[in-house]
Amino acid sequence: MSKINIKSDTGISANKIEVSYGAENILNGVDIYAEDGKITGIIGPNGSGKSTLLKCIYRTLKAKEGTIMIDGENIEDMSYKDSARKLSVVAQHNSYSFDFSVEEIVLMGRNPYKKLMEKENREDYDIVYDCLKKVGLEEFSKRMYSTLSGGEQQRVVLARALAQKTKYIVLDEPTNHLDITHQLQIMRLIKESGITAVAAVHDLNIAAMFCDVIYAMKDGKVVSYGKAEEVITPENIKLLYGVESEIVRDKNGKVHILFL
């Protein structure tokens, strides 16, 4: 595998990231670079370190070694409010100790722009309802979050992330719980928004369809990276997942995977 070309002054870069739990190494010197305006996908089997890497980027986990830069600034030098103005998150699991309405959940995306005890204004509500419309949930604003299906909850969380109005977004398996219609809708929305995204993607066909660059991880290391056709190959699928596959292309030249 060729050396990963990382630019430190723009985009999101993770350099030599190492994470361990006790004596077990979870990430072993991982490098990735998410270029501005592109969707960077991360694929790999369960336990490969995808979610751990993303948690380091959105600061719920601190790496033992290595640095993470956003637009040339080390995240460790940023306040959490400052980094929340640059980076929003759609995590894999989203639960709350108290029940909130859909509107209240999405309004949380405006918190990085508020002073202590400052109330939401008309602009905040306009942004919230625009984001709910984008994910197809504008009629759900007064519903309680706990009454929604897993797929509907995931779309609410995406609306909250969009309401932050950030340049970057991190998505940990964003299409989990979604039917195929909403999988395509959500990924197309992210693609067309122009937002720079780093996404752990479980579905290889979704990754091939929407990701500009893909990193393949196994055992806490990057084992391949490049465009979809360079990374999603029968050889890599066998290496990562231990299954046989066949690669076909549709009329637009997009890669699709058939599992044998």
PDB file of C-alpha atoms in Angstrom:
ATOM      1  CA  MET A   1       0.000   0.000   0.000  1.00  0.00           C
ATOM      2  CA  SER A   2       1.363   3.425  -0.971  1.00  0.00           C
ATOM      3  CA  LYS A   3       1.975   6.103   1.651  1.00  0.00           C
ATOM      4  CA  ILE A   4      -1.173   8.044   2.597  1.00  0.00           C
ATOM      5  CA  ASN A   5      -0.867  11.666   1.481  1.00  0.00           C
ATOM      6  CA  ILE A   6      -1.964  13.838   4.416  1.00  0.00           C
ATOM      7  CA  LYS A   7      -2.338  17.624   4.203  1.00  0.00           C
ATOM      8  CA  SER A   8      -2.221  19.180   7.638  1.00  0.00           C
ATOM      9  CA  ASP A   9      -3.545  22.655   6.763  1.00  0.00           C
ATOM     10  CA  THR A  10      -6.989  21.703   5.461  1.00  0.00           C
ATOM     11  CA  GLY A  11      -9.542  18.916   5.907  1.00  0.00           C
ATOM     12  CA  ILE A  12      -9.432  16.381   8.730  1.00  0.00           C
ATOM     13  CA  SER A  13      -6.233  14.453   9.292  1.00  0.00           C
ATOM     14  CA  ALA A  14      -5.508  11.669  11.746  1.00  0.00           C
ATOM     15  CA  ASN A  15      -1.810  10.970  12.163  1.00  0.00           C
ATOM     16  CA  LYS A  16      -0.334   7.835  13.755  1.00  0.00           C
ATOM     17  CA  ILE A  17      -3.347   7.290  16.025  1.00  0.00           C
ATOM     18  CA  GLU A  18      -2.904   4.646  18.693  1.00  0.00           C
ATOM     19  CA  VAL A  19      -5.546   3.521  21.184  1.00  0.00           C
ATOM     20  CA  SER A  20      -5.387   0.657  23.661  1.00  0.00           C
ATOM     21  CA  TYR A  21      -7.722  -0.822  26.256  1.00  0.00           C
ATOM     22  CA  GLY A  22      -5.522  -2.339  28.928  1.00  0.00           C
ATOM     23  CA  ALA A  23      -2.911  -4.463  27.196  1.00  0.00           C
ATOM     24  CA  GLU A  24      -4.935  -4.747  23.987  1.00  0.00           C
ATOM     25  CA  ASN A  25      -4.114  -2.413  21.101  1.00  0.00           C
ATOM     26  CA  ILE A  26      -7.264  -1.245  19.281  1.00  0.00           C
ATOM     27  CA  LEU A  27      -5.646   1.201  16.859  1.00  0.00           C
ATOM     28  CA  ASN A  28      -2.075   0.763  15.704  1.00  0.00           C
ATOM     29  CA  GLY A  29      -0.659   3.916  14.124  1.00  0.00           C
ATOM     30  CA  VAL A  30      -3.654   4.759  11.928  1.00  0.00           C
ATOM     31  CA  ASP A  31      -3.374   7.526   9.312  1.00  0.00           C
ATOM     32  CA  ILE A  32      -6.367   8.903   7.405  1.00  0.00           C
ATOM     33  CA  TYR A  33      -7.064  12.124   5.563  1.00  0.00           C
ATOM     34  CA  ALA A  34     -10.526  13.496   4.741  1.00  0.00           C
ATOM     35  CA  GLU A  35     -10.273  16.035   1.941  1.00  0.00           C
ATOM     36  CA  ASP A  36     -12.541  19.080   1.872  1.00  0.00           C
ATOM     37  CA  GLY A  37     -15.845  18.568   0.066  1.00  0.00           C
ATOM     38  CA  LYS A  38     -15.550  14.787  -0.188  1.00  0.00           C
ATOM     39  CA  ILE A  39     -17.032  11.760   1.559  1.00  0.00           C
ATOM     40  CA  THR A  40     -14.322   9.597   3.071  1.00  0.00           C
ATOM     41  CA  GLY A  41     -15.552   6.109   3.878  1.00  0.00           C
ATOM     42  CA  ILE A  42     -14.102   3.637   6.366  1.00  0.00           C
ATOM     43  CA  ILE A  43     -14.931  -0.032   5.919  1.00  0.00           C
ATOM     44  CA  GLY A  44     -13.903  -3.152   7.778  1.00  0.00           C
ATOM     45  CA  PRO A  45     -15.263  -5.992   9.905  1.00  0.00           C
ATOM     46  CA  ASN A  46     -16.617  -5.575  13.426  1.00  0.00           C
ATOM     47  CA  GLY A  47     -13.739  -4.949  15.817  1.00  0.00           C
ATOM     48  CA  SER A  48     -11.459  -3.476  13.158  1.00  0.00           C
ATOM     49  CA  GLY A  49     -11.287  -0.104  14.938  1.00  0.00           C
ATOM     50  CA  LYS A  50     -13.602   2.022  12.754  1.00  0.00           C
ATOM     51  CA  SER A  51     -15.779   3.375  15.563  1.00  0.00           C
ATOM     52  CA  THR A  52     -12.811   3.824  17.890  1.00  0.00           C
ATOM     53  CA  LEU A  53     -11.085   5.999  15.301  1.00  0.00           C
ATOM     54  CA  LEU A  54     -14.211   8.107  14.807  1.00  0.00           C
ATOM     55  CA  LYS A  55     -14.592   8.568  18.575  1.00  0.00           C
ATOM     56  CA  CYS A  56     -11.080   9.990  18.658  1.00  0.00           C
ATOM     57  CA  ILE A  57     -11.994  12.440  15.895  1.00  0.00           C
ATOM     58  CA  TYR A  58     -15.152  13.650  17.612  1.00  0.00           C
ATOM     59  CA  ARG A  59     -13.474  13.701  21.025  1.00  0.00           C
ATOM     60  CA  THR A  60     -15.325  11.166  23.129  1.00  0.00           C
ATOM     61  CA  LEU A  61     -12.094   9.142  23.287  1.00  0.00           C
ATOM     62  CA  LYS A  62      -8.528  10.383  23.618  1.00  0.00           C
ATOM     63  CA  ALA A  63      -5.815   8.662  21.614  1.00  0.00           C
ATOM     64  CA  LYS A  64      -2.794   7.340  23.487  1.00  0.00           C
ATOM     65  CA  GLU A  65      -0.533   8.557  20.685  1.00  0.00           C
ATOM     66  CA  GLY A  66      -0.941  10.625  17.516  1.00  0.00           C
ATOM     67  CA  THR A  67      -2.613  13.870  16.519  1.00  0.00           C
ATOM     68  CA  ILE A  68      -5.913  14.844  14.907  1.00  0.00           C
ATOM     69  CA  MET A  69      -6.051  18.104  12.989  1.00  0.00           C
ATOM     70  CA  ILE A  70      -9.025  20.070  11.649  1.00  0.00           C
ATOM     71  CA  ASP A  71      -8.066  22.751   9.131  1.00  0.00           C
ATOM     72  CA  GLY A  72      -4.535  22.724  10.458  1.00  0.00           C
ATOM     73  CA  GLU A  73      -5.467  23.064  14.131  1.00  0.00           C
ATOM     74  CA  ASN A  74      -4.900  20.326  16.671  1.00  0.00           C
ATOM     75  CA  ILE A  75      -8.246  19.397  18.257  1.00  0.00           C
ATOM     76  CA  GLU A  76      -6.553  19.271  21.652  1.00  0.00           C
ATOM     77  CA  ASP A  77      -5.982  23.031  21.344  1.00  0.00           C
ATOM     78  CA  MET A  78      -9.686  23.707  20.718  1.00  0.00           C
ATOM     79  CA  SER A  79     -12.444  24.150  23.257  1.00  0.00           C
ATOM     80  CA  TYR A  80     -15.275  21.660  22.910  1.00  0.00           C
ATOM     81  CA  LYS A  81     -17.577  24.488  21.806  1.00  0.00           C
ATOM     82  CA  ASP A  82     -15.123  25.553  19.093  1.00  0.00           C
ATOM     83  CA  SER A  83     -14.748  22.022  17.749  1.00  0.00           C
ATOM     84  CA  ALA A  84     -18.551  21.610  17.814  1.00  0.00           C
ATOM     85  CA  ARG A  85     -18.802  24.601  15.498  1.00  0.00           C
ATOM     86  CA  LYS A  86     -16.522  22.837  13.035  1.00  0.00           C
ATOM     87  CA  LEU A  87     -17.569  19.191  13.420  1.00  0.00           C
ATOM     88  CA  SER A  88     -20.960  17.538  13.931  1.00  0.00           C
ATOM     89  CA  VAL A  89     -21.620  13.881  14.697  1.00  0.00           C
ATOM     90  CA  VAL A  90     -24.107  11.157  13.879  1.00  0.00           C
ATOM     91  CA  ALA A  91     -23.131   8.412  16.312  1.00  0.00           C
ATOM     92  CA  GLN A  92     -24.108   4.764  16.096  1.00  0.00           C
ATOM     93  CA  HIS A  93     -26.115   4.726  19.333  1.00  0.00           C
ATOM     94  CA  ASN A  94     -28.245   7.671  20.432  1.00  0.00           C
ATOM     95  CA  SER A  95     -30.193   7.427  23.670  1.00  0.00           C
ATOM     96  CA  TYR A  96     -31.218  10.060  26.194  1.00  0.00           C
ATOM     97  CA  SER A  97     -31.784   9.878  29.952  1.00  0.00           C
ATOM     98  CA  PHE A  98     -34.896  12.032  29.551  1.00  0.00           C
ATOM     99  CA  ASP A  99     -37.463  12.043  26.790  1.00  0.00           C
ATOM    100  CA  PHE A 100     -37.388  14.985  24.398  1.00  0.00           C
ATOM    101  CA  SER A 101     -39.501  16.006  21.445  1.00  0.00           C
ATOM    102  CA  VAL A 102     -38.034  15.796  17.954  1.00  0.00           C
ATOM    103  CA  GLU A 103     -37.903  19.588  17.832  1.00  0.00           C
ATOM    104  CA  GLU A 104     -35.963  19.730  21.105  1.00  0.00           C
ATOM    105  CA  ILE A 105     -33.445  17.141  19.912  1.00  0.00           C
ATOM    106  CA  VAL A 106     -32.720  19.031  16.690  1.00  0.00           C
ATOM    107  CA  LEU A 107     -32.492  22.346  18.585  1.00  0.00           C
ATOM    108  CA  MET A 108     -29.566  20.833  20.506  1.00  0.00           C
ATOM    109  CA  GLY A 109     -27.591  21.275  17.298  1.00  0.00           C
ATOM    110  CA  ARG A 110     -27.730  25.041  17.878  1.00  0.00           C
ATOM    111  CA  ASN A 111     -26.122  24.838  21.358  1.00  0.00           C
ATOM    112  CA  PRO A 112     -22.539  25.556  20.168  1.00  0.00           C
ATOM    113  CA  TYR A 113     -23.692  29.021  19.103  1.00  0.00           C
ATOM    114  CA  LYS A 114     -25.415  29.897  22.375  1.00  0.00           C
ATOM    115  CA  LYS A 115     -24.158  31.560  25.507  1.00  0.00           C
ATOM    116  CA  LEU A 116     -25.103  30.114  28.877  1.00  0.00           C
ATOM    117  CA  MET A 117     -28.896  30.319  29.368  1.00  0.00           C
ATOM    118  CA  GLU A 118     -29.376  32.069  25.995  1.00  0.00           C
ATOM    119  CA  LYS A 119     -32.741  31.213  24.408  1.00  0.00           C
ATOM    120  CA  GLU A 120     -33.300  29.970  20.871  1.00  0.00           C
ATOM    121  CA  ASN A 121     -34.411  32.609  18.380  1.00  0.00           C
ATOM    122  CA  ARG A 122     -36.422  32.628  15.162  1.00  0.00           C
ATOM    123  CA  GLU A 123     -33.358  31.821  13.086  1.00  0.00           C
ATOM    124  CA  ASP A 124     -32.687  28.712  15.175  1.00  0.00           C
ATOM    125  CA  TYR A 125     -36.224  27.435  14.645  1.00  0.00           C
ATOM    126  CA  ASP A 126     -36.040  28.166  10.909  1.00  0.00           C
ATOM    127  CA  ILE A 127     -32.837  26.108  10.699  1.00  0.00           C
ATOM    128  CA  VAL A 128     -34.400  23.265  12.704  1.00  0.00           C
ATOM    129  CA  TYR A 129     -37.458  23.012  10.483  1.00  0.00           C
ATOM    130  CA  ASP A 130     -35.368  23.247   7.324  1.00  0.00           C
ATOM    131  CA  CYS A 131     -33.213  20.342   8.536  1.00  0.00           C
ATOM    132  CA  LEU A 132     -36.266  18.268   9.518  1.00  0.00           C
ATOM    133  CA  LYS A 133     -37.657  18.863   6.040  1.00  0.00           C
ATOM    134  CA  LYS A 134     -34.394  17.670   4.475  1.00  0.00           C
ATOM    135  CA  VAL A 135     -34.648  14.331   6.309  1.00  0.00           C
ATOM    136  CA  GLY A 136     -38.381  13.998   5.651  1.00  0.00           C
ATOM    137  CA  LEU A 137     -39.560  14.475   9.243  1.00  0.00           C
ATOM    138  CA  GLU A 138     -41.083  17.961   9.253  1.00  0.00           C
ATOM    139  CA  GLU A 139     -44.432  16.484  10.394  1.00  0.00           C
ATOM    140  CA  PHE A 140     -42.765  14.814  13.400  1.00  0.00           C
ATOM    141  CA  SER A 141     -41.522  17.934  15.198  1.00  0.00           C
ATOM    142  CA  LYS A 142     -43.834  17.570  18.224  1.00  0.00           C
ATOM    143  CA  ARG A 143     -43.515  13.791  18.517  1.00  0.00           C
ATOM    144  CA  MET A 144     -41.516  12.402  21.412  1.00  0.00           C
ATOM    145  CA  TYR A 145     -38.186  10.933  20.354  1.00  0.00           C
ATOM    146  CA  SER A 146     -38.810   7.681  22.259  1.00  0.00           C
ATOM    147  CA  THR A 147     -41.943   6.930  20.207  1.00  0.00           C
ATOM    148  CA  LEU A 148     -40.031   6.843  16.912  1.00  0.00           C
ATOM    149  CA  SER A 149     -38.649   3.811  15.133  1.00  0.00           C
ATOM    150  CA  GLY A 150     -34.889   3.258  15.052  1.00  0.00           C
ATOM    151  CA  GLY A 151     -34.726   4.575  11.496  1.00  0.00           C
ATOM    152  CA  GLU A 152     -36.733   7.689  12.336  1.00  0.00           C
ATOM    153  CA  GLN A 153     -34.513   8.360  15.357  1.00  0.00           C
ATOM    154  CA  GLN A 154     -31.431   8.099  13.137  1.00  0.00           C
ATOM    155  CA  ARG A 155     -32.866  10.702  10.779  1.00  0.00           C
ATOM    156  CA  VAL A 156     -33.615  13.026  13.713  1.00  0.00           C
ATOM    157  CA  VAL A 157     -29.996  12.730  14.839  1.00  0.00           C
ATOM    158  CA  LEU A 158     -28.844  13.562  11.304  1.00  0.00           C
ATOM    159  CA  ALA A 159     -31.136  16.625  11.319  1.00  0.00           C
ATOM    160  CA  ARG A 160     -29.540  17.690  14.621  1.00  0.00           C
ATOM    161  CA  ALA A 161     -26.076  17.358  13.077  1.00  0.00           C
ATOM    162  CA  LEU A 162     -27.123  19.369  10.020  1.00  0.00           C
ATOM    163  CA  ALA A 163     -28.572  22.066  12.313  1.00  0.00           C
ATOM    164  CA  GLN A 164     -25.069  22.639  13.706  1.00  0.00           C
ATOM    165  CA  LYS A 165     -24.133  24.123  10.336  1.00  0.00           C
ATOM    166  CA  THR A 166     -20.630  22.678  10.458  1.00  0.00           C
ATOM    167  CA  LYS A 167     -18.088  22.278   7.685  1.00  0.00           C
ATOM    168  CA  TYR A 168     -17.408  18.677   8.729  1.00  0.00           C
ATOM    169  CA  ILE A 169     -19.548  15.748   9.816  1.00  0.00           C
ATOM    170  CA  VAL A 170     -18.601  12.363  11.276  1.00  0.00           C
ATOM    171  CA  LEU A 171     -21.024   9.494  10.719  1.00  0.00           C
ATOM    172  CA  ASP A 172     -20.736   6.123  12.432  1.00  0.00           C
ATOM    173  CA  GLU A 173     -22.715   3.710  10.251  1.00  0.00           C
ATOM    174  CA  PRO A 174     -25.325   6.373   9.414  1.00  0.00           C
ATOM    175  CA  THR A 175     -27.607   4.044   7.451  1.00  0.00           C
ATOM    176  CA  ASN A 176     -28.076   1.541  10.289  1.00  0.00           C
ATOM    177  CA  HIS A 177     -31.793   0.892  10.927  1.00  0.00           C
ATOM    178  CA  LEU A 178     -32.789   2.621   7.664  1.00  0.00           C
ATOM    179  CA  ASP A 179     -34.708   0.989   4.827  1.00  0.00           C
ATOM    180  CA  ILE A 180     -33.152   1.217   1.363  1.00  0.00           C
ATOM    181  CA  THR A 181     -35.208   4.292   0.401  1.00  0.00           C
ATOM    182  CA  HIS A 182     -33.935   6.289   3.347  1.00  0.00           C
ATOM    183  CA  GLN A 183     -30.399   4.886   3.069  1.00  0.00           C
ATOM    184  CA  LEU A 184     -30.166   6.354  -0.413  1.00  0.00           C
ATOM    185  CA  GLN A 185     -31.948   9.550   0.624  1.00  0.00           C
ATOM    186  CA  ILE A 186     -29.588  10.227   3.539  1.00  0.00           C
ATOM    187  CA  MET A 187     -26.382   9.449   1.649  1.00  0.00           C
ATOM    188  CA  ARG A 188     -27.526  11.490  -1.347  1.00  0.00           C
ATOM    189  CA  LEU A 189     -28.369  14.386   0.971  1.00  0.00           C
ATOM    190  CA  ILE A 190     -24.876  14.295   2.476  1.00  0.00           C
ATOM    191  CA  LYS A 191     -23.301  14.006  -0.977  1.00  0.00           C
ATOM    192  CA  GLU A 192     -25.256  16.919  -2.456  1.00  0.00           C
ATOM    193  CA  SER A 193     -24.772  19.172   0.589  1.00  0.00           C
ATOM    194  CA  GLY A 194     -21.052  19.491  -0.126  1.00  0.00           C
ATOM    195  CA  ILE A 195     -20.267  18.893   3.543  1.00  0.00           C
ATOM    196  CA  THR A 196     -16.972  17.105   4.195  1.00  0.00           C
ATOM    197  CA  ALA A 197     -17.837  13.738   5.733  1.00  0.00           C
ATOM    198  CA  VAL A 198     -15.970  10.903   7.410  1.00  0.00           C
ATOM    199  CA  ALA A 199     -18.229   7.857   7.584  1.00  0.00           C
ATOM    200  CA  ALA A 200     -17.875   4.316   8.863  1.00  0.00           C
ATOM    201  CA  VAL A 201     -20.005   2.354   6.411  1.00  0.00           C
ATOM    202  CA  HIS A 202     -21.221  -1.188   6.981  1.00  0.00           C
ATOM    203  CA  ASP A 203     -22.809  -1.705   3.545  1.00  0.00           C
ATOM    204  CA  LEU A 204     -20.096  -2.044   0.888  1.00  0.00           C
ATOM    205  CA  ASN A 205     -22.471  -1.200  -1.957  1.00  0.00           C
ATOM    206  CA  ILE A 206     -23.459   2.045  -0.215  1.00  0.00           C
ATOM    207  CA  ALA A 207     -19.764   2.829   0.333  1.00  0.00           C
ATOM    208  CA  ALA A 208     -18.961   2.182  -3.331  1.00  0.00           C
ATOM    209  CA  MET A 209     -21.889   4.308  -4.492  1.00  0.00           C
ATOM    210  CA  PHE A 210     -21.284   7.429  -2.395  1.00  0.00           C
ATOM    211  CA  CYS A 211     -17.725   7.549  -1.031  1.00  0.00           C
ATOM    212  CA  ASP A 212     -15.039   9.450  -2.927  1.00  0.00           C
ATOM    213  CA  VAL A 213     -12.223   7.768  -1.015  1.00  0.00           C
ATOM    214  CA  ILE A 214     -12.355   4.559   1.032  1.00  0.00           C
ATOM    215  CA  TYR A 215     -10.067   3.313   3.796  1.00  0.00           C
ATOM    216  CA  ALA A 216     -10.217  -0.399   4.619  1.00  0.00           C
ATOM    217  CA  MET A 217      -9.330  -1.348   8.202  1.00  0.00           C
ATOM    218  CA  LYS A 218      -8.525  -4.653   9.846  1.00  0.00           C
ATOM    219  CA  ASP A 219      -7.078  -5.349  13.306  1.00  0.00           C
ATOM    220  CA  GLY A 220      -6.625  -1.651  14.047  1.00  0.00           C
ATOM    221  CA  LYS A 221      -4.671  -0.860  10.880  1.00  0.00           C
ATOM    222  CA  VAL A 222      -5.397   0.607   7.465  1.00  0.00           C
ATOM    223  CA  VAL A 223      -4.764  -2.197   4.959  1.00  0.00           C
ATOM    224  CA  SER A 224      -5.937  -0.431   1.789  1.00  0.00           C
ATOM    225  CA  TYR A 225      -7.120   2.991   0.650  1.00  0.00           C
ATOM    226  CA  GLY A 226      -8.115   4.711  -2.571  1.00  0.00           C
ATOM    227  CA  LYS A 227     -11.146   4.980  -4.824  1.00  0.00           C
ATOM    228  CA  ALA A 228     -13.936   2.404  -4.541  1.00  0.00           C
ATOM    229  CA  GLU A 229     -12.718   0.338  -7.496  1.00  0.00           C
ATOM    230  CA  GLU A 230      -9.221   0.225  -5.988  1.00  0.00           C
ATOM    231  CA  VAL A 231     -10.279  -0.811  -2.488  1.00  0.00           C
ATOM    232  CA  ILE A 232     -13.443  -2.858  -2.953  1.00  0.00           C
ATOM    233  CA  THR A 233     -11.988  -5.864  -4.734  1.00  0.00           C
ATOM    234  CA  PRO A 234     -12.584  -9.603  -4.303  1.00  0.00           C
ATOM    235  CA  GLU A 235      -9.109  -9.894  -2.782  1.00  0.00           C
ATOM    236  CA  ASN A 236      -9.723  -7.192  -0.164  1.00  0.00           C
ATOM    237  CA  ILE A 237     -13.205  -8.469   0.648  1.00  0.00           C
ATOM    238  CA  LYS A 238     -11.702 -11.918   1.259  1.00  0.00           C
ATOM    239  CA  LEU A 239      -8.966 -10.369   3.427  1.00  0.00           C
ATOM    240  CA  LEU A 240     -11.385  -8.257   5.466  1.00  0.00           C
ATOM    241  CA  TYR A 241     -14.444 -10.442   5.797  1.00  0.00           C
ATOM    242  CA  GLY A 242     -13.337 -13.931   4.799  1.00  0.00           C
ATOM    243  CA  VAL A 243     -15.991 -14.313   2.089  1.00  0.00           C
ATOM    244  CA  GLU A 244     -15.864 -14.821  -1.653  1.00  0.00           C
ATOM    245  CA  SER A 245     -17.359 -12.157  -3.894  1.00  0.00           C
ATOM    246  CA  GLU A 246     -17.689 -10.958  -7.438  1.00  0.00           C
ATOM    247  CA  ILE A 247     -17.487  -7.331  -8.584  1.00  0.00           C
ATOM    248  CA  VAL A 248     -19.805  -6.049 -11.311  1.00  0.00           C
ATOM    249  CA  ARG A 249     -20.369  -2.588 -12.728  1.00  0.00           C
ATOM    250  CA  ASP A 250     -23.663  -0.929 -13.569  1.00  0.00           C
ATOM    251  CA  LYS A 251     -24.360   1.143 -16.689  1.00  0.00           C
ATOM    252  CA  ASN A 252     -22.801   4.189 -14.986  1.00  0.00           C
ATOM    253  CA  GLY A 253     -19.605   2.319 -14.182  1.00  0.00           C
ATOM    254  CA  LYS A 254     -20.324   2.127 -10.437  1.00  0.00           C
ATOM    255  CA  VAL A 255     -18.968  -0.867  -8.530  1.00  0.00           C
ATOM    256  CA  HIS A 256     -21.428  -3.374  -7.023  1.00  0.00           C
ATOM    257  CA  ILE A 257     -20.597  -6.429  -4.947  1.00  0.00           C
ATOM    258  CA  LEU A 258     -22.157  -9.861  -5.286  1.00  0.00           C
ATOM    259  CA  PHE A 259     -21.422 -12.206  -2.377  1.00  0.00           C
ATOM    260  CA  LEU A 260     -20.950 -15.836  -3.403  1.00  0.00           C
TER     261      LEU A 260
END
